[in-house]
Amino acid sequence: MVYVIAVYDVQADRTRLFRNYLRRFLIHVQNSVFEGEVTEGELERMRDHIESLLEPGESTIIYTVSAESYVDRSVFGEDPTEDSKFL
Amino acid sequence: MVYVIAVYDVQADRTRLFRNYLRRFLIHVQNSVFEGEVTEGELERMRDHIESLLEPGESTIIYTVSAESYVDRSVFGEDPTEDSKFL
């Protein structure tokens, strides 16, 4: 398993497309940020699909860390994962 | 040194405030995403200041990894760091 943080910057009317797709693998933690643990195969699939979705001017950064235990995560302000819209 | 990824979700007219502050320590890699290596002291200072800037409904997530070498980073679509507005 690999720990993934994915952040996208896409046109406002296309965010739902990315959100719905990434939600299949990861947890929605902030407006355009997802994280979670996936297999190498899922990561590969995710990368390919994200690449096919992107239009000019849009981008997605995928950070991977070999284990979740290497990553520390602090949330300041309101934790959006506690908001029902992120479930 | 600690490797940091910071993502914020704040009101549109307040993004400049966060951008200008984080730019002192980190590199601007996407719309509301910064990353880079900082000392423990800088990280502490950054956390305190971010917390003081946030208004209700806004949030910032700070991920830390003990070394940059633990993190792999792939950019899909246009790499915003190649755009002069991110310099």
Coordinates of C-alpha atoms in Angstrom, one line a residue:
Chain A
M1 CA 0.0 0.0 0.0
V2 CA 1.0 3.6 -0.7
Y3 CA -0.1 6.7 1.1
V4 CA -1.4 9.3 -1.4
I5 CA -2.2 13.0 -1.2
A6 CA -3.8 14.4 -4.3
V7 CA -4.5 18.1 -5.0
Y8 CA -6.2 19.3 -8.1
D9 CA -6.6 22.7 -9.7
V10 CA -9.3 22.6 -12.3
Q11 CA -12.0 24.7 -13.8
A12 CA -14.8 25.4 -11.2
D13 CA -17.5 23.6 -13.3
R14 CA -15.3 20.5 -13.6
T15 CA -14.4 19.9 -9.9
R16 CA -17.3 17.5 -9.5
L17 CA -15.8 15.2 -12.1
F18 CA -12.5 15.0 -10.2
R19 CA -14.2 14.8 -6.8
N20 CA -16.4 11.9 -7.8
Y21 CA -13.6 10.0 -9.3
L22 CA -11.0 10.4 -6.5
R23 CA -13.7 9.6 -3.9
R24 CA -13.6 6.0 -5.2
F25 CA -10.1 5.6 -3.8
L26 CA -9.4 8.4 -1.3
I27 CA -10.9 10.5 1.4
H28 CA -12.0 14.1 0.7
V29 CA -10.2 16.2 3.3
Q30 CA -10.4 19.7 1.9
N31 CA -12.0 21.5 -1.1
S32 CA -9.6 20.1 -3.7
V33 CA -7.5 17.7 -1.6
F34 CA -7.9 14.0 -1.2
E35 CA -5.8 11.5 0.8
G36 CA -5.7 7.8 1.6
E37 CA -4.0 4.5 1.2
V38 CA -4.2 2.7 -2.1
T39 CA -2.5 -0.3 -3.8
E40 CA 0.2 0.3 -6.4
G41 CA -2.4 -0.9 -9.0
E42 CA -5.0 1.6 -7.9
L43 CA -2.4 4.4 -7.9
E44 CA -1.5 3.5 -11.5
R45 CA -5.1 3.4 -12.5
M46 CA -5.8 6.7 -10.8
R47 CA -2.8 8.4 -12.5
D48 CA -3.9 7.3 -15.9
H49 CA -7.5 8.3 -15.4
I50 CA -6.6 11.7 -13.9
E51 CA -4.3 12.4 -16.9
S52 CA -7.1 11.6 -19.3
L53 CA -9.5 14.0 -17.5
L54 CA -7.3 17.0 -17.5
E55 CA -7.9 19.9 -19.9
P56 CA -5.4 22.6 -20.8
G57 CA -4.6 24.9 -17.9
E58 CA -5.6 22.3 -15.3
S59 CA -3.3 20.3 -13.1
T60 CA -3.2 17.6 -10.4
I61 CA -0.3 16.9 -8.1
I62 CA -0.1 13.4 -6.6
Y63 CA 2.3 13.0 -3.6
T64 CA 3.0 9.5 -2.5
V65 CA 4.7 8.3 0.6
S66 CA 5.6 4.6 1.1
A67 CA 3.7 4.4 4.5
E68 CA 1.1 6.6 6.2
S69 CA 3.3 6.5 9.4
Y70 CA 5.9 8.7 7.7
V71 CA 3.3 11.5 7.4
D72 CA 2.1 13.8 10.1
R73 CA -1.0 15.8 9.4
S74 CA -2.3 18.8 11.3
V75 CA -5.5 20.7 10.5
F76 CA -5.9 24.3 11.5
G77 CA -9.2 26.0 11.5
E78 CA -12.3 24.0 10.8
D79 CA -11.6 20.4 9.9
P80 CA -13.6 20.0 6.7
T81 CA -13.7 16.2 7.2
E82 CA -16.1 16.8 10.0
D83 CA -18.5 18.6 7.6
S84 CA -21.1 16.4 6.1
K85 CA -20.5 17.7 2.6
F86 CA -17.2 15.9 2.7
L87 CA -18.7 12.5 3.4
Chain B
M1 CA 14.8 19.9 8.5
V2 CA 11.2 18.8 7.8
Y3 CA 9.5 18.5 4.5
V4 CA 6.1 20.3 4.5
I5 CA 3.1 20.4 2.2
A6 CA 0.6 23.1 3.1
V7 CA -2.9 23.4 1.5
Y8 CA -5.3 26.1 2.5
D9 CA -9.0 26.7 1.8
V10 CA -9.8 30.3 2.5
Q11 CA -12.1 33.0 1.3
A12 CA -11.2 34.1 -2.2
D13 CA -10.3 37.7 -1.2
R14 CA -8.0 36.4 1.5
T15 CA -5.8 34.0 -0.5
R16 CA -3.2 36.7 -1.1
L17 CA -2.6 37.0 2.7
F18 CA -1.9 33.2 3.0
R19 CA 0.1 33.1 -0.2
N20 CA 2.4 36.0 0.8
Y21 CA 3.0 34.5 4.2
L22 CA 3.7 31.0 3.1
R23 CA 6.0 32.2 0.3
R24 CA 8.5 33.3 2.9
F25 CA 9.2 29.6 3.8
L26 CA 7.9 27.4 1.0
I27 CA 7.5 27.1 -2.8
H28 CA 4.1 27.8 -4.4
V29 CA 3.3 24.7 -6.4
Q30 CA -0.4 25.0 -7.2
N31 CA -3.2 27.5 -6.6
S32 CA -3.5 26.9 -2.8
V33 CA -0.6 24.4 -2.3
F34 CA 2.9 25.1 -1.0
E35 CA 5.7 22.8 -0.3
G36 CA 9.3 22.8 0.9
E37 CA 11.8 22.1 3.6
V38 CA 11.9 24.1 6.8
T39 CA 13.4 23.9 10.2
E40 CA 11.4 22.7 13.2
G41 CA 11.4 26.3 14.5
E42 CA 10.1 27.7 11.2
L43 CA 7.4 25.0 11.2
E44 CA 6.3 26.0 14.7
R45 CA 6.3 29.7 13.7
M46 CA 4.3 28.9 10.5
R47 CA 1.7 26.9 12.4
D48 CA 1.2 29.6 15.0
H49 CA 0.9 32.4 12.4
I50 CA -1.5 30.4 10.1
E51 CA -3.7 29.6 13.1
S52 CA -3.9 33.4 13.9
L53 CA -4.8 34.2 10.3
L54 CA -7.7 31.8 9.9
E55 CA -11.3 33.0 10.0
P56 CA -14.4 30.9 10.7
G57 CA -15.0 28.4 7.8
E58 CA -11.4 28.5 6.6
S59 CA -8.8 25.8 7.1
T60 CA -5.3 24.8 6.4
I61 CA -3.8 21.3 6.4
I62 CA -0.1 21.0 7.1
Y63 CA 1.5 17.6 6.2
T64 CA 5.0 17.0 7.4
V65 CA 7.4 14.2 6.4
S66 CA 10.7 13.8 8.2
A67 CA 12.7 13.9 4.9
E68 CA 11.9 15.0 1.3
S69 CA 13.3 11.6 0.1
Y70 CA 10.3 9.8 1.5
V71 CA 8.0 11.8 -0.8
D72 CA 7.4 11.2 -4.4
R73 CA 5.7 13.9 -6.4
S74 CA 4.1 13.7 -9.8
V75 CA 2.5 16.5 -11.6
F76 CA -0.2 15.8 -14.2
G77 CA -1.4 18.5 -16.7
E78 CA 0.4 21.8 -16.7
D79 CA 3.0 22.2 -14.0
P80 CA 2.1 25.5 -12.4
T81 CA 5.6 26.0 -11.0
E82 CA 6.6 26.6 -14.6
D83 CA 4.2 29.5 -14.8
S84 CA 5.7 32.8 -13.9
K85 CA 2.8 33.7 -11.7
F86 CA 4.1 31.1 -9.3
L87 CA 7.5 32.6 -9.0

